[in-house]
Short mmCIF file of C-alpha atoms in Angstrom, two decimals:
data_model
loop_
_atom_site.label_atom_id
_atom_site.label_comp_id
_atom_site.label_asym_id
_atom_site.label_seq_id
_atom_site.Cartn_x
_atom_site.Cartn_y
_atom_site.Cartn_z
CA UNK A 1 -26.02 40.73 -58.75
CA UNK A 2 -21.96 41.24 -58.49
CA UNK A 3 -20.43 42.02 -55.12
CA UNK A 4 -18.91 45.46 -54.57
CA UNK A 5 -15.59 45.49 -52.67
CA UNK A 6 -15.91 48.31 -50.59
CA UNK A 7 -16.85 49.49 -46.81
CA UNK A 8 -20.33 48.91 -46.36
CA UNK A 9 -22.89 50.22 -43.91
CA UNK A 10 -26.72 49.06 -43.49
CA UNK A 11 -29.32 49.96 -40.96
CA UNK A 12 -31.39 46.94 -40.07
CA UNK A 13 -33.44 46.69 -36.58
CA UNK A 14 -32.31 49.74 -35.49
CA UNK A 15 -28.77 48.60 -35.69
CA UNK A 16 -25.88 50.28 -37.61
CA UNK A 17 -23.16 47.74 -39.19
CA UNK A 18 -20.03 49.65 -40.30
CA UNK A 19 -16.55 50.04 -40.81
CA UNK A 20 -16.03 46.84 -42.75
CA UNK A 21 -16.11 44.59 -39.69
CA UNK A 22 -17.04 40.99 -39.99
CA UNK A 23 -20.40 40.58 -37.86
CA UNK A 24 -22.45 37.41 -37.25
CA UNK A 25 -26.05 36.63 -37.86
CA UNK A 26 -28.40 33.62 -36.98
CA UNK A 27 -30.62 32.23 -39.68
CA UNK A 28 -34.03 32.65 -38.67
CA UNK A 29 -35.56 30.73 -41.54
CA UNK A 30 -34.15 27.76 -43.95
CA UNK A 31 -32.51 29.46 -47.36
CA UNK A 32 -33.02 26.70 -49.93
CA UNK A 33 -31.46 27.45 -53.43
CA UNK A 34 -30.15 26.24 -56.57
CA UNK A 35 -28.13 29.40 -57.79
CA UNK A 36 -24.55 29.03 -57.43
CA UNK A 37 -24.15 32.51 -55.99
CA UNK A 38 -26.57 32.07 -53.47
CA UNK A 39 -25.60 30.82 -49.88
CA UNK A 40 -27.96 27.94 -48.64
CA UNK A 41 -28.46 27.44 -44.93
CA UNK A 42 -30.91 25.95 -42.29
CA UNK A 43 -32.44 27.73 -39.49
CA UNK A 44 -30.33 28.04 -36.34
CA UNK A 45 -27.02 27.99 -38.71
CA UNK A 46 -24.52 30.98 -38.10
CA UNK A 47 -23.68 33.17 -41.08
CA UNK A 48 -20.47 35.63 -40.98
CA UNK A 49 -21.85 38.89 -42.98
CA UNK A 50 -19.01 40.14 -45.20
CA UNK A 51 -21.15 42.60 -47.00
CA UNK A 52 -24.53 44.42 -46.65
CA UNK A 53 -24.18 47.30 -48.79
CA UNK A 54 -27.34 45.93 -50.42
CA UNK A 55 -30.44 46.41 -47.98
CA UNK A 56 -32.28 43.04 -49.41
CA UNK A 57 -29.41 40.74 -50.29
CA UNK A 58 -26.15 40.16 -48.04
CA UNK A 59 -22.86 38.35 -48.71
CA UNK A 60 -21.99 35.97 -46.22
CA UNK A 61 -19.93 32.87 -45.37
CA UNK A 62 -20.53 29.61 -43.43
CA UNK A 63 -17.31 27.55 -43.17
CA UNK A 64 -15.83 27.64 -46.57
CA UNK A 65 -18.95 28.57 -48.69
CA UNK A 66 -19.48 32.03 -49.58
CA UNK A 67 -22.80 33.80 -51.25
CA UNK A 68 -25.78 36.06 -51.21
CA UNK A 69 -28.83 35.52 -49.01
CA UNK A 70 -31.85 37.60 -48.20
CA UNK A 71 -31.09 39.96 -45.23
CA UNK A 72 -34.75 39.25 -43.96
CA UNK A 73 -34.04 35.58 -43.42
CA UNK A 74 -31.57 36.32 -40.80
CA UNK A 75 -31.12 38.25 -37.43
CA UNK A 76 -27.85 39.74 -36.24
CA UNK A 77 -26.58 38.78 -33.10
CA UNK A 78 -27.16 41.02 -30.13
CA UNK A 79 -23.49 41.18 -28.85
CA UNK A 80 -21.01 40.89 -31.60
CA UNK A 81 -18.06 40.82 -29.11
CA UNK A 82 -17.80 40.60 -25.50
CA UNK A 83 -17.03 44.07 -24.18
CA UNK A 84 -16.81 43.69 -20.73
CA UNK A 85 -13.30 42.92 -20.51
CA UNK A 86 -12.92 45.99 -23.04
CA UNK A 87 -11.62 48.37 -20.29
CA UNK A 88 -9.12 45.39 -19.25
CA UNK A 89 -7.73 45.38 -22.47
CA UNK A 90 -7.05 48.67 -23.28
CA UNK A 91 -5.04 48.75 -19.83
CA UNK A 92 -3.01 46.08 -21.12
CA UNK A 93 -2.69 47.73 -24.47
CA UNK A 94 -1.28 50.73 -22.49
CA UNK A 95 -4.35 53.04 -23.44
CA UNK A 96 -5.43 53.47 -19.88
CA UNK A 97 -3.13 54.31 -16.66
CA UNK A 98 -2.84 51.03 -14.98
CA UNK A 99 -3.51 53.16 -11.79
CA UNK A 100 -6.81 53.96 -12.63
CA UNK A 101 -8.64 51.62 -11.04
CA UNK A 102 -11.94 53.17 -10.61
CA UNK A 103 -11.77 54.27 -14.59
CA UNK A 104 -11.12 50.52 -15.77
CA UNK A 105 -14.05 49.22 -13.14
CA UNK A 106 -16.16 52.19 -13.93
CA UNK A 107 -15.92 51.23 -17.67
CA UNK A 108 -16.25 47.53 -16.85
CA UNK A 109 -19.63 48.01 -15.45
CA UNK A 110 -20.87 50.55 -17.92
CA UNK A 111 -19.93 47.87 -20.77
CA UNK A 112 -21.96 45.11 -18.61
CA UNK A 113 -24.69 47.29 -18.71
CA UNK A 114 -24.96 48.13 -22.24
CA UNK A 115 -24.31 44.33 -22.70
CA UNK A 116 -27.20 43.54 -20.61
CA UNK A 117 -29.26 46.17 -22.34
CA UNK A 118 -28.50 44.96 -25.52
CA UNK A 119 -29.83 41.54 -24.76
CA UNK A 120 -33.02 42.71 -22.79
CA UNK A 121 -33.95 44.88 -26.00
CA UNK A 122 -33.10 41.75 -28.11
CA UNK A 123 -35.52 39.78 -26.22
CA UNK A 124 -38.29 42.44 -26.16
CA UNK A 125 -37.93 42.84 -29.70
CA UNK A 126 -37.79 38.87 -30.48
CA UNK A 127 -41.14 38.61 -28.57
CA UNK A 128 -42.94 41.39 -30.16
CA UNK A 129 -41.72 40.13 -33.63
CA UNK A 130 -43.00 36.64 -32.62
CA UNK A 131 -46.39 37.66 -31.62
CA UNK A 132 -46.95 39.05 -34.96
CA UNK A 133 -46.05 35.89 -36.60
CA UNK A 134 -48.45 34.23 -34.42
CA UNK A 135 -51.18 36.65 -35.29
CA UNK A 136 -50.34 36.47 -38.88
CA UNK A 137 -50.77 32.37 -38.70
CA UNK A 138 -54.13 32.61 -36.96
CA UNK A 139 -55.86 35.37 -38.88
CA UNK A 140 -53.82 35.04 -41.97
CA UNK A 141 -53.99 31.20 -42.65
CA UNK A 142 -56.21 29.62 -40.06
CA UNK A 143 -59.22 32.12 -40.09
CA UNK A 144 -59.23 31.93 -44.03
CA UNK A 145 -58.95 28.16 -43.94
CA UNK A 146 -61.67 27.94 -41.81
CA UNK A 147 -64.02 30.13 -44.47
CA UNK A 148 -63.34 27.21 -46.98
CA UNK A 149 -65.20 24.26 -45.75
CA UNK A 150 -64.83 22.77 -49.41
CA UNK A 151 -60.89 22.84 -49.11
CA UNK A 152 -60.19 22.20 -45.48
CA UNK A 153 -61.88 19.50 -42.83
CA UNK A 154 -62.00 20.16 -38.97
CA UNK A 155 -59.72 17.12 -38.85
CA UNK A 156 -57.16 18.46 -41.21
CA UNK A 157 -56.90 22.03 -39.69
CA UNK A 158 -56.56 20.37 -36.45
CA UNK A 159 -53.59 18.46 -37.90
CA UNK A 160 -52.06 21.48 -39.74
CA UNK A 161 -52.33 24.08 -37.17
CA UNK A 162 -52.37 22.07 -34.05
CA UNK A 163 -52.88 24.18 -30.89
CA UNK A 164 -51.43 27.27 -32.32
CA UNK A 165 -54.42 29.53 -31.12
CA UNK A 166 -53.62 28.52 -27.80
CA UNK A 167 -50.04 29.37 -28.04
CA UNK A 168 -50.92 32.56 -29.42
CA UNK A 169 -53.17 33.40 -26.36
CA UNK A 170 -50.67 32.48 -23.84
CA UNK A 171 -47.54 34.39 -25.70
CA UNK A 172 -49.83 37.56 -25.46
CA UNK A 173 -50.08 37.40 -22.01
CA UNK A 174 -46.58 36.70 -21.44
CA UNK A 175 -45.69 39.79 -23.12
CA UNK A 176 -47.79 41.75 -21.51
CA UNK A 177 -46.16 41.10 -18.50
CA UNK A 178 -42.74 41.33 -19.91
CA UNK A 179 -43.78 44.94 -21.19
CA UNK A 180 -44.78 45.71 -17.46
CA UNK A 181 -41.30 44.75 -16.45
CA UNK A 182 -39.29 46.30 -18.95
CA UNK A 183 -37.44 49.78 -18.40
CA UNK A 184 -37.43 51.59 -21.62
CA UNK A 185 -35.32 54.32 -20.02
CA UNK A 186 -32.59 52.04 -18.67
CA UNK A 187 -33.06 48.57 -20.18
CA UNK A 188 -30.51 47.05 -18.33
CA UNK A 189 -32.51 47.58 -14.95
CA UNK A 190 -35.54 45.53 -16.29
CA UNK A 191 -36.22 42.76 -14.17
CA UNK A 192 -37.90 39.95 -16.55
CA UNK A 193 -36.70 36.85 -14.89
CA UNK A 194 -39.83 36.61 -12.61
CA UNK A 195 -42.09 36.79 -15.83
CA UNK A 196 -40.71 33.14 -16.99
CA UNK A 197 -41.13 32.03 -13.52
CA UNK A 198 -44.79 33.07 -13.06
CA UNK A 199 -45.74 31.53 -16.90
CA UNK A 200 -43.48 28.56 -16.54
CA UNK A 201 -46.53 26.04 -16.36
CA UNK A 202 -47.88 27.92 -19.42
CA UNK A 203 -44.85 26.89 -21.86
CA UNK A 204 -45.72 23.09 -21.71
CA UNK A 205 -48.58 23.80 -24.18
CA UNK A 206 -45.57 23.84 -26.64
CA UNK A 207 -45.50 20.33 -26.07
CA UNK A 208 -48.49 19.38 -28.03
CA UNK A 209 -47.31 21.69 -30.96
CA UNK A 210 -44.00 20.27 -31.33
CA UNK A 211 -45.45 16.74 -31.13
CA UNK A 212 -47.70 17.27 -33.85
CA UNK A 213 -45.41 19.18 -36.18
CA UNK A 214 -44.34 16.27 -38.09
CA UNK A 215 -47.67 15.23 -38.97
CA UNK A 216 -48.24 18.77 -39.55
CA UNK A 217 -45.42 18.96 -42.14
CA UNK A 218 -46.69 15.67 -43.82
CA UNK A 219 -50.25 17.07 -44.06
CA UNK A 220 -49.26 20.02 -45.87
CA UNK A 221 -46.81 18.33 -48.22
CA UNK A 222 -49.83 16.12 -49.28
CA UNK A 223 -51.72 19.14 -49.81
CA UNK A 224 -49.26 21.26 -51.66
CA UNK A 225 -49.35 18.46 -54.47
CA UNK A 226 -52.58 20.12 -55.62
CA UNK A 227 -52.04 23.27 -57.15
CA UNK A 228 -55.11 24.94 -55.86
CA UNK A 229 -53.75 24.78 -52.01
CA UNK A 230 -50.61 26.51 -53.50
CA UNK A 231 -52.15 29.48 -54.65
CA UNK A 232 -54.88 29.29 -51.74
CA UNK A 233 -51.90 29.66 -49.19
CA UNK A 234 -50.14 32.24 -51.28
CA UNK A 235 -53.16 34.73 -51.58
CA UNK A 236 -53.66 34.39 -47.77
CA UNK A 237 -49.70 35.55 -47.12
CA UNK A 238 -50.55 38.31 -49.66
CA UNK A 239 -53.35 39.48 -48.03
CA UNK A 240 -52.21 39.17 -44.75
CA UNK A 241 -48.90 41.19 -45.91
CA UNK A 242 -46.72 38.77 -44.43
CA UNK A 243 -42.98 38.21 -45.40
CA UNK A 244 -42.12 35.91 -48.42
CA UNK A 245 -41.88 32.51 -46.59
CA UNK A 246 -43.71 29.57 -47.21
CA UNK A 247 -46.61 28.18 -44.62
CA UNK A 248 -44.48 25.61 -43.42
CA UNK A 249 -41.71 28.19 -42.44
CA UNK A 250 -44.28 29.98 -40.27
CA UNK A 251 -45.37 27.20 -38.48
CA UNK A 252 -41.98 26.07 -38.07
CA UNK A 253 -41.36 29.13 -35.67
CA UNK A 254 -43.13 28.17 -32.42
CA UNK A 255 -40.61 24.90 -32.51
CA UNK A 256 -37.74 26.99 -33.05
CA UNK A 257 -39.32 29.67 -30.54
CA UNK A 258 -39.56 27.42 -27.42
CA UNK A 259 -35.73 26.12 -28.03
CA UNK A 260 -34.38 29.75 -28.08
CA UNK A 261 -35.45 30.69 -24.65
CA UNK A 262 -32.64 28.91 -22.78
CA UNK A 263 -30.08 30.42 -25.50
CA UNK A 264 -31.36 34.00 -24.35
CA UNK A 265 -31.84 33.34 -20.92
CA UNK A 266 -27.98 32.14 -20.74
CA UNK A 267 -26.94 35.02 -22.70
CA UNK A 268 -28.50 37.35 -20.26
CA UNK A 269 -27.42 35.56 -17.18
CA UNK A 270 -23.77 36.21 -18.75
CA UNK A 271 -24.36 39.65 -18.80
CA UNK A 272 -26.27 39.89 -15.41
CA UNK A 273 -24.03 40.94 -12.16
CA UNK A 274 -24.56 38.61 -9.28
CA UNK A 275 -25.45 41.72 -6.98
CA UNK A 276 -28.35 42.52 -9.58
CA UNK A 277 -31.90 42.26 -8.58
CA UNK A 278 -32.81 40.02 -11.43
CA UNK A 279 -29.81 37.56 -11.38
CA UNK A 280 -31.34 34.88 -9.05
CA UNK A 281 -34.69 35.15 -10.96
CA UNK A 282 -32.79 34.83 -14.24
CA UNK A 283 -30.61 31.99 -13.11
CA UNK A 284 -33.84 30.11 -11.86
CA UNK A 285 -35.63 31.07 -14.99
CA UNK A 286 -33.05 29.61 -17.34
CA UNK A 287 -32.93 25.95 -15.57
CA UNK A 288 -36.76 26.10 -15.82
CA UNK A 289 -36.94 26.63 -19.51
CA UNK A 290 -33.91 24.24 -20.14
CA UNK A 291 -36.03 21.68 -18.49
CA UNK A 292 -38.96 22.47 -20.23
CA UNK A 293 -37.27 22.27 -23.47
CA UNK A 294 -35.44 19.01 -22.60
CA UNK A 295 -38.76 17.59 -21.53
CA UNK A 296 -41.25 18.79 -24.62
CA UNK A 297 -37.84 16.98 -26.93
CA UNK A 298 -38.18 13.89 -24.83
CA UNK A 299 -41.95 13.42 -25.15
CA UNK A 300 -41.38 14.07 -28.76
CA UNK A 301 -38.49 11.48 -29.14
CA UNK A 302 -40.97 8.91 -27.34
CA UNK A 303 -43.64 9.69 -29.74
CA UNK A 304 -41.50 9.02 -32.60
CA UNK A 305 -40.24 5.96 -31.17
CA UNK A 306 -43.77 4.64 -30.55
CA UNK A 307 -44.40 5.48 -34.25
CA UNK A 308 -41.34 3.32 -35.29
CA UNK A 309 -42.39 0.59 -33.15
CA UNK A 310 -45.72 0.54 -34.50
CA UNK A 311 -44.52 0.75 -38.22
CA UNK A 312 -42.04 -2.22 -37.66
CA UNK A 313 -44.51 -4.59 -36.09
CA UNK A 314 -46.45 -4.13 -39.16
CA UNK A 315 -43.58 -5.23 -41.43
CA UNK A 316 -43.24 -8.40 -39.35
CA UNK A 317 -45.02 -11.65 -40.79
CA UNK A 318 -47.46 -14.01 -39.08
CA UNK A 319 -47.27 -11.73 -35.91
CA UNK A 320 -49.14 -13.42 -32.87
CA UNK A 321 -50.19 -12.35 -29.67
CA UNK A 322 -50.50 -8.96 -28.02
CA UNK A 323 -49.17 -5.60 -30.02
CA UNK A 324 -45.81 -4.36 -28.70
CA UNK A 325 -47.29 -0.98 -27.80
CA UNK A 326 -49.62 -2.76 -25.14
CA UNK A 327 -46.45 -2.88 -23.03
CA UNK A 328 -43.57 -1.28 -24.33
CA UNK A 329 -42.59 2.43 -25.94
CA UNK A 330 -38.94 1.94 -26.46
CA UNK A 331 -36.33 -0.32 -28.24
CA UNK A 332 -33.40 -0.73 -26.21
CA UNK A 333 -31.06 -3.01 -27.88
CA UNK A 334 -30.97 -5.39 -30.92
CA UNK A 335 -28.40 -8.01 -31.80
CA UNK A 336 -28.08 -11.84 -32.67
CA UNK A 337 -28.10 -14.60 -30.46
CA UNK A 338 -27.98 -18.39 -30.50
CA UNK A 339 -30.74 -20.76 -29.47
CA UNK A 340 -29.35 -24.16 -28.23
CA UNK A 341 -32.03 -26.84 -27.99
CA UNK A 342 -31.75 -29.38 -25.25
CA UNK A 343 -31.09 -32.32 -25.25
CA UNK A 344 -29.56 -32.44 -28.68
CA UNK A 345 -27.41 -28.97 -28.78
CA UNK A 346 -28.87 -27.88 -31.85
CA UNK A 347 -28.32 -24.06 -32.42
CA UNK A 348 -30.34 -21.47 -34.21
CA UNK A 349 -29.70 -18.24 -35.46
CA UNK A 350 -32.07 -15.73 -34.21
CA UNK A 351 -32.24 -11.74 -34.22
CA UNK A 352 -33.74 -10.19 -30.81
CA UNK A 353 -35.12 -6.92 -30.05
CA UNK A 354 -35.18 -5.90 -26.72
CA UNK A 355 -38.16 -3.37 -25.69
CA UNK A 356 -38.74 -1.96 -21.96
CA UNK A 357 -40.70 -5.00 -20.56
CA UNK A 358 -40.28 -7.48 -23.18
CA UNK A 359 -37.92 -9.23 -25.54
CA UNK A 360 -38.85 -10.17 -29.06
CA UNK A 361 -36.87 -12.95 -31.24
CA UNK A 362 -37.18 -13.26 -34.89
CA UNK A 363 -35.98 -15.71 -37.28
CA UNK A 364 -35.17 -14.37 -40.83
CA UNK A 365 -36.96 -16.15 -43.77
CA UNK A 366 -36.15 -15.92 -47.03
CA UNK A 367 -39.17 -15.60 -49.53
CA UNK A 368 -38.66 -15.16 -53.27
CA UNK A 369 -41.05 -13.76 -55.49
CA UNK A 370 -39.89 -14.25 -59.06
CA UNK A 371 -36.30 -12.81 -59.69
CA UNK A 372 -36.60 -10.50 -56.67
CA UNK A 373 -35.46 -12.12 -53.26
CA UNK A 374 -36.43 -10.11 -50.22
CA UNK A 375 -35.81 -10.82 -46.30
CA UNK A 376 -38.65 -10.83 -44.06
CA UNK A 377 -38.98 -11.55 -40.11
CA UNK A 378 -41.11 -13.98 -38.47
CA UNK A 379 -41.13 -13.39 -34.53
CA UNK A 380 -41.76 -15.25 -31.34
CA UNK A 381 -42.71 -12.87 -28.31
CA UNK A 382 -40.94 -13.50 -25.03
CA UNK A 383 -42.07 -11.28 -22.32
CA UNK A 384 -39.93 -9.67 -19.29
CA UNK A 385 -41.53 -9.09 -15.99
CA UNK A 386 -39.69 -7.39 -13.13
CA UNK A 387 -36.18 -8.04 -15.13
CA UNK A 388 -36.99 -11.85 -15.26
CA UNK A 389 -36.79 -13.44 -18.69
CA UNK A 390 -39.31 -16.16 -19.29
CA UNK A 391 -38.33 -18.91 -21.73
CA UNK A 392 -39.94 -22.16 -23.23
CA UNK A 393 -39.42 -24.94 -20.63
CA UNK A 394 -37.57 -26.95 -23.42
CA UNK A 395 -35.12 -24.28 -24.40
CA UNK A 396 -32.11 -22.43 -23.13
CA UNK A 397 -31.20 -19.02 -24.69
CA UNK A 398 -27.43 -18.23 -25.06
CA UNK A 399 -26.89 -14.92 -27.00
CA UNK A 400 -23.63 -13.03 -28.00
CA UNK A 401 -23.84 -9.00 -28.55
CA UNK A 402 -21.41 -6.94 -30.72
CA UNK A 403 -21.30 -3.55 -29.43
CA UNK A 404 -21.21 -1.33 -32.46
#
């Protein structure tokens, strides 16, 4: 495919790109490529679209890299430039009479209304598109998997798809309410803020899905080593007439979606006048959705920490006493310290791991297997209760910590 150097136009999602201007798009999916002429990117990356003369493949740029990429993998930004100040800039450039205050203000308000309408239309479009993705996952993949008991157990399906059906049901109700609030004739007058507030508790179901997503990816990775599963999932995609994205790409969509709500609401608030009837509701919805995403991310982080702690303890030789996870769920700090034994003053080097509610002291032990030398760890547990450090009666602990 050779790039043509000419002005270009391309219709996509009802939008017209023309005039040779550079527009921005956001990657909706990962694009992994080994071809020199193709542009690789990850979901969420911002791409400068330089050429869209081909409806299927566009030419774009990320930083200093340029290349072709599938047009279906990206979404154009709803507002390519801030037009709210357009009227003011025209006055400054001499295109309007500076004394025409009414004309200037009128154009500014008109531009703001148009920008808000663009954001509203984008939100509605992405919600409808998202519902289709969820339907495709539930009917195109999950429903077909349940028919193949010879290939999938109930436990496997729970790991792979999580609570995707609950999310689908919730989103259908949410979109129904959005449609009721949507003003098709004058989108800028739509009041969608209350919908987010009314459904704020329902968004917490995403927490379970996001926490499970890593396990889903690992399970899929194991299954995909078998060609039967590769062919099965591809047949499901073709039967449902889904876009050319692998199943793991579809399963990533809910994780991406919950993280996009604060961005969309922030954009909507930016173009909502303070005297608009929806302003305070959008502001409240933005605060709510930011809290939801932050809490979901925090829960996910804690679960990942728990898994790492369990793996770390399993690697320790001759572990004695209760499991770390019986009292703790987070590693706070790690470093080296010197044990000084009384009354002889003999020191020993130790490595400490400070968790919430307990401190673990470790001794490095060198073990040789033939010509291979590995470093292992033997540990002694010392527990902290109400910030009190309980030490053996015959020892005094001194430690030296170097900040990294």
